[in-house]
C-alpha positions as protocol buffer text, in pm:
chain_id: "A"
residue {
  index: 1
  type: MET
  ca { x: -1615 y: 2 z: 570 }
}
residue {
  index: 2
  type: THR
  ca { x: -1663 y: 347 z: 429 }
}
residue {
  index: 3
  type: GLN
  ca { x: -1806 y: 387 z: 81 }
}
residue {
  index: 4
  type: ASN
  ca { x: -1655 y: 732 z: 34 }
}
residue {
  index: 5
  type: TYR
  ca { x: -1314 y: 870 z: -32 }
}
residue {
  index: 6
  type: THR
  ca { x: -1139 y: 1194 z: 47 }
}
residue {
  index: 7
  type: ILE
  ca { x: -853 y: 1380 z: -117 }
}
residue {
  index: 8
  type: LYS
  ca { x: -566 y: 1456 z: 120 }
}
residue {
  index: 9
  type: GLN
  ca { x: -228 y: 1615 z: 68 }
}
residue {
  index: 10
  type: PHE
  ca { x: 77 y: 1423 z: 192 }
}
residue {
  index: 11
  type: PRO
  ca { x: 442 y: 1530 z: 212 }
}
residue {
  index: 12
  type: THR
  ca { x: 727 y: 1341 z: 47 }
}
residue {
  index: 13
  type: VAL
  ca { x: 815 y: 1032 z: 247 }
}
residue {
  index: 14
  type: THR
  ca { x: 1103 y: 789 z: 209 }
}
residue {
  index: 15
  type: ILE
  ca { x: 1018 y: 428 z: 284 }
}
residue {
  index: 16
  type: THR
  ca { x: 1291 y: 179 z: 375 }
}
residue {
  index: 17
  type: GLY
  ca { x: 1200 y: -183 z: 322 }
}
residue {
  index: 18
  type: TYR
  ca { x: 1197 y: -493 z: 109 }
}
residue {
  index: 19
  type: ALA
  ca { x: 1050 y: -565 z: -235 }
}
residue {
  index: 20
  type: ALA
  ca { x: 879 y: -875 z: -368 }
}
residue {
  index: 21
  type: GLN
  ca { x: 804 y: -932 z: -735 }
}
residue {
  index: 22
  type: LEU
  ca { x: 449 y: -1067 z: -777 }
}
residue {
  index: 23
  type: PRO
  ca { x: 229 y: -1149 z: -1076 }
}
residue {
  index: 24
  type: LEU
  ca { x: 21 y: -862 z: -1211 }
}
residue {
  index: 25
  type: PRO
  ca { x: -323 y: -880 z: -1048 }
}
residue {
  index: 26
  type: THR
  ca { x: -612 y: -985 z: -1271 }
}
residue {
  index: 27
  type: MET
  ca { x: -967 y: -1090 z: -1193 }
}
residue {
  index: 28
  type: ALA
  ca { x: -850 y: -1452 z: -1221 }
}
residue {
  index: 29
  type: ASN
  ca { x: -556 y: -1434 z: -979 }
}
residue {
  index: 30
  type: ILE
  ca { x: -652 y: -1153 z: -740 }
}
residue {
  index: 31
  type: GLN
  ca { x: -679 y: -1389 z: -441 }
}
residue {
  index: 32
  type: GLU
  ca { x: -340 y: -1547 z: -518 }
}
residue {
  index: 33
  type: VAL
  ca { x: -177 y: -1202 z: -536 }
}
residue {
  index: 34
  type: SER
  ca { x: -340 y: -1109 z: -204 }
}
residue {
  index: 35
  type: THR
  ca { x: -201 y: -1427 z: -45 }
}
residue {
  index: 36
  type: LEU
  ca { x: 147 y: -1350 z: -182 }
}
residue {
  index: 37
  type: LYS
  ca { x: 130 y: -997 z: -35 }
}
residue {
  index: 38
  type: SER
  ca { x: 41 y: -1144 z: 305 }
}
residue {
  index: 39
  type: HIS
  ca { x: 322 y: -1397 z: 275 }
}
residue {
  index: 40
  type: HIS
  ca { x: 577 y: -1121 z: 202 }
}
residue {
  index: 41
  type: PHE
  ca { x: 472 y: -927 z: 512 }
}
residue {
  index: 42
  type: MET
  ca { x: 463 y: -1239 z: 730 }
}
residue {
  index: 43
  type: THR
  ca { x: 814 y: -1338 z: 619 }
}
residue {
  index: 44
  type: LEU
  ca { x: 945 y: -990 z: 706 }
}
residue {
  index: 45
  type: ALA
  ca { x: 766 y: -997 z: 1043 }
}
residue {
  index: 46
  type: GLN
  ca { x: 884 y: -1346 z: 1137 }
}
residue {
  index: 47
  type: SER
  ca { x: 1246 y: -1271 z: 1041 }
}
residue {
  index: 48
  type: GLY
  ca { x: 1249 y: -957 z: 1257 }
}
residue {
  index: 49
  type: GLN
  ca { x: 1324 y: -737 z: 954 }
}
residue {
  index: 50
  type: PHE
  ca { x: 995 y: -548 z: 973 }
}
residue {
  index: 51
  type: GLY
  ca { x: 1021 y: -507 z: 1351 }
}
residue {
  index: 52
  type: GLU
  ca { x: 1365 y: -353 z: 1308 }
}
residue {
  index: 53
  type: LEU
  ca { x: 1224 y: -98 z: 1063 }
}
residue {
  index: 54
  type: MET
  ca { x: 923 y: -19 z: 1283 }
}
residue {
  index: 55
  type: SER
  ca { x: 1131 y: 17 z: 1601 }
}
residue {
  index: 56
  type: ALA
  ca { x: 1291 y: 329 z: 1450 }
}
residue {
  index: 57
  type: SER
  ca { x: 983 y: 445 z: 1257 }
}
residue {
  index: 58
  type: ARG
  ca { x: 928 y: 820 z: 1239 }
}
residue {
  index: 59
  type: ASP
  ca { x: 548 y: 789 z: 1213 }
}
residue {
  index: 60
  type: LYS
  ca { x: 469 y: 433 z: 1340 }
}
residue {
  index: 61
  type: ILE
  ca { x: 293 y: 352 z: 1011 }
}
residue {
  index: 62
  type: GLY
  ca { x: 361 y: 30 z: 821 }
}
residue {
  index: 63
  type: TYR
  ca { x: 364 y: 92 z: 446 }
}
residue {
  index: 64
  type: ALA
  ca { x: 332 y: -119 z: 135 }
}
residue {
  index: 65
  type: LEU
  ca { x: 374 y: 28 z: -212 }
}
residue {
  index: 66
  type: SER
  ca { x: 239 y: -153 z: -517 }
}
residue {
  index: 67
  type: GLY
  ca { x: 339 y: -56 z: -867 }
}
residue {
  index: 68
  type: VAL
  ca { x: 404 y: -221 z: -1201 }
}
residue {
  index: 69
  type: THR
  ca { x: 770 y: -276 z: -1292 }
}
residue {
  index: 70
  type: ASP
  ca { x: 880 y: -488 z: -1590 }
}
residue {
  index: 71
  type: GLU
  ca { x: 538 y: -654 z: -1634 }
}
residue {
  index: 72
  type: GLN
  ca { x: 525 y: -756 z: -1268 }
}
residue {
  index: 73
  type: LEU
  ca { x: 374 y: -608 z: -954 }
}
residue {
  index: 74
  type: GLU
  ca { x: 644 y: -481 z: -723 }
}
residue {
  index: 75
  type: TYR
  ca { x: 513 y: -504 z: -368 }
}
residue {
  index: 76
  type: PHE
  ca { x: 739 y: -305 z: -139 }
}
residue {
  index: 77
  type: ALA
  ca { x: 685 y: -333 z: 238 }
}
residue {
  index: 78
  type: GLY
  ca { x: 856 y: -98 z: 478 }
}
residue {
  index: 79
  type: ALA
  ca { x: 851 y: 199 z: 711 }
}
residue {
  index: 80
  type: ASN
  ca { x: 950 y: 565 z: 726 }
}
residue {
  index: 81
  type: THR
  ca { x: 1246 y: 482 z: 948 }
}
residue {
  index: 82
  type: THR
  ca { x: 1579 y: 612 z: 1072 }
}
residue {
  index: 83
  type: VAL
  ca { x: 1753 y: 274 z: 1028 }
}
residue {
  index: 84
  type: THR
  ca { x: 1879 y: 131 z: 701 }
}
residue {
  index: 85
  type: PRO
  ca { x: 1960 y: -240 z: 728 }
}
residue {
  index: 86
  type: THR
  ca { x: 2214 y: -361 z: 469 }
}
residue {
  index: 87
  type: ALA
  ca { x: 1965 y: -569 z: 267 }
}
residue {
  index: 88
  type: ALA
  ca { x: 1697 y: -298 z: 269 }
}
residue {
  index: 89
  type: GLU
  ca { x: 1613 y: -64 z: -17 }
}
residue {
  index: 90
  type: THR
  ca { x: 1438 y: 272 z: -22 }
}
residue {
  index: 91
  type: ARG
  ca { x: 1151 y: 415 z: -224 }
}
residue {
  index: 92
  type: THR
  ca { x: 1049 y: 780 z: -228 }
}
residue {
  index: 93
  type: VAL
  ca { x: 677 y: 854 z: -229 }
}
residue {
  index: 94
  type: PRO
  ca { x: 622 y: 1197 z: -383 }
}
residue {
  index: 95
  type: ALA
  ca { x: 435 y: 1476 z: -209 }
}
residue {
  index: 96
  type: GLY
  ca { x: 96 y: 1560 z: -349 }
}
residue {
  index: 97
  type: ASP
  ca { x: -275 y: 1496 z: -344 }
}
residue {
  index: 98
  type: TYR
  ca { x: -392 y: 1141 z: -282 }
}
residue {
  index: 99
  type: VAL
  ca { x: -729 y: 969 z: -297 }
}
residue {
  index: 100
  type: VAL
  ca { x: -770 y: 819 z: 51 }
}
residue {
  index: 101
  type: LEU
  ca { x: -1002 y: 535 z: 145 }
}
residue {
  index: 102
  type: THR
  ca { x: -1014 y: 417 z: 506 }
}
residue {
  index: 103
  type: GLY
  ca { x: -1115 y: 97 z: 678 }
}
residue {
  index: 104
  type: GLN
  ca { x: -1097 y: -50 z: 1024 }
}
residue {
  index: 105
  type: GLY
  ca { x: -1189 y: -356 z: 1225 }
}
residue {
  index: 106
  type: GLY
  ca { x: -1052 y: -685 z: 1096 }
}
residue {
  index: 107
  type: PRO
  ca { x: -739 y: -820 z: 932 }
}
residue {
  index: 108
  type: SER
  ca { x: -539 y: -554 z: 745 }
}
residue {
  index: 109
  type: ARG
  ca { x: -500 y: -762 z: 426 }
}
residue {
  index: 110
  type: GLN
  ca { x: -876 y: -815 z: 406 }
}
residue {
  index: 111
  type: LEU
  ca { x: -942 y: -444 z: 458 }
}
residue {
  index: 112
  type: PHE
  ca { x: -685 y: -343 z: 195 }
}
residue {
  index: 113
  type: ASP
  ca { x: -830 y: -592 z: -55 }
}
residue {
  index: 114
  type: GLN
  ca { x: -1181 y: -452 z: 5 }
}
residue {
  index: 115
  type: LEU
  ca { x: -1062 y: -93 z: -41 }
}
residue {
  index: 116
  type: ILE
  ca { x: -865 y: -179 z: -356 }
}
residue {
  index: 117
  type: GLY
  ca { x: -1173 y: -355 z: -496 }
}
residue {
  index: 118
  type: GLN
  ca { x: -1393 y: -60 z: -404 }
}
residue {
  index: 119
  type: PHE
  ca { x: -1159 y: 189 z: -571 }
}
residue {
  index: 120
  type: PHE
  ca { x: -1102 y: -1 z: -895 }
}
residue {
  index: 121
  type: SER
  ca { x: -1455 y: -140 z: -939 }
}
residue {
  index: 122
  type: LYS
  ca { x: -1676 y: 144 z: -811 }
}
residue {
  index: 123
  type: ILE
  ca { x: -1494 y: 477 z: -767 }
}
residue {
  index: 124
  type: LEU
  ca { x: -1259 y: 469 z: -1067 }
}
residue {
  index: 125
  type: PRO
  ca { x: -1524 y: 383 z: -1331 }
}
residue {
  index: 126
  type: GLU
  ca { x: -1721 y: 690 z: -1216 }
}
residue {
  index: 127
  type: ASN
  ca { x: -1409 y: 908 z: -1177 }
}
residue {
  index: 128
  type: PRO
  ca { x: -1153 y: 794 z: -1437 }
}
residue {
  index: 129
  type: GLN
  ca { x: -953 y: 1116 z: -1395 }
}
residue {
  index: 130
  type: LEU
  ca { x: -839 y: 998 z: -1051 }
}
residue {
  index: 131
  type: TYR
  ca { x: -591 y: 735 z: -1169 }
}
residue {
  index: 132
  type: LYS
  ca { x: -341 y: 688 z: -1449 }
}
residue {
  index: 133
  type: GLU
  ca { x: -226 y: 343 z: -1561 }
}
residue {
  index: 134
  type: ASP
  ca { x: 138 y: 379 z: -1458 }
}
residue {
  index: 135
  type: SER
  ca { x: 55 y: 495 z: -1108 }
}
residue {
  index: 136
  type: PHE
  ca { x: 97 y: 318 z: -774 }
}
residue {
  index: 137
  type: VAL
  ca { x: -103 y: 232 z: -464 }
}
residue {
  index: 138
  type: ILE
  ca { x: 1 y: 281 z: -101 }
}
residue {
  index: 139
  type: GLU
  ca { x: -132 y: 61 z: 178 }
}
residue {
  index: 140
  type: ALA
  ca { x: -81 y: 223 z: 520 }
}
residue {
  index: 141
  type: LEU
  ca { x: -139 y: 32 z: 845 }
}
residue {
  index: 142
  type: LEU
  ca { x: -204 y: 316 z: 1088 }
}
residue {
  index: 143
  type: ASN
  ca { x: -242 y: 138 z: 1423 }
}
residue {
  index: 144
  type: GLY
  ca { x: 30 y: -129 z: 1405 }
}
residue {
  index: 145
  type: ASN
  ca { x: -220 y: -411 z: 1460 }
}
residue {
  index: 146
  type: PRO
  ca { x: -267 y: -623 z: 1146 }
}
residue {
  index: 147
  type: ALA
  ca { x: -525 y: -845 z: 1322 }
}
residue {
  index: 148
  type: ASP
  ca { x: -760 y: -556 z: 1417 }
}
residue {
  index: 149
  type: ALA
  ca { x: -641 y: -292 z: 1176 }
}
residue {
  index: 150
  type: VAL
  ca { x: -698 y: 73 z: 1104 }
}
residue {
  index: 151
  type: VAL
  ca { x: -587 y: 127 z: 743 }
}
residue {
  index: 152
  type: GLU
  ca { x: -568 y: 383 z: 464 }
}
residue {
  index: 153
  type: LEU
  ca { x: -541 y: 313 z: 96 }
}
residue {
  index: 154
  type: ARG
  ca { x: -368 y: 607 z: -75 }
}
residue {
  index: 155
  type: ILE
  ca { x: -362 y: 655 z: -450 }
}
residue {
  index: 156
  type: PRO
  ca { x: -197 y: 959 z: -611 }
}
residue {
  index: 157
  type: VAL
  ca { x: -442 y: 1182 z: -793 }
}
residue {
  index: 158
  type: SER
  ca { x: -342 y: 1210 z: -1156 }
}
residue {
  index: 159
  type: LYS
  ca { x: -312 y: 1566 z: -1280 }
}
C-alpha cells in the first residue's frame, strides 16, 4: 500500500449504473458502511446487472462514486459503458485534476477502505486545500478482479 498520492488529470466520463442510499460514514459506523458498499456490489454482480455493464465497458474499469445527497451517502456503482439497461441511471464525472491513491493485492473493498482512511486521516489534515466538504470520491477497480485487486481512489482537487 502506497503512502503517497499523485495528482492526475482525467477527462469527463459518464458512468451508467445503480445507486444505493447508505448512512453517512462516521467513525462509529465506518465498518457497517463498508459492508453495505460490498453488499451493493455483490447484489449487482450476482444479478448479472454489473456484468452487463462491464461487457460493453469502454475502459474495463469498474467504478463506484460516493457523495452526500440529502443527508445520506449515495453509493453509485457502474461502468463507462455503451449499454443503458432500463433500470440503470447515469452520473457524469467532471474532467479535472484528481488526487489519486493506488493500492493492489487483496480484496478491493479492503484496499478502498485503507485508501479512504489514509486520505481522510493522514493526507487531508496536512493538505486541507485538497478537498471540499461537498465533494465526492471515486473508487476505480482497474483490473476487474475484486479478490486480488488493483485499485485507484480518485478525489477531485478543490480549486
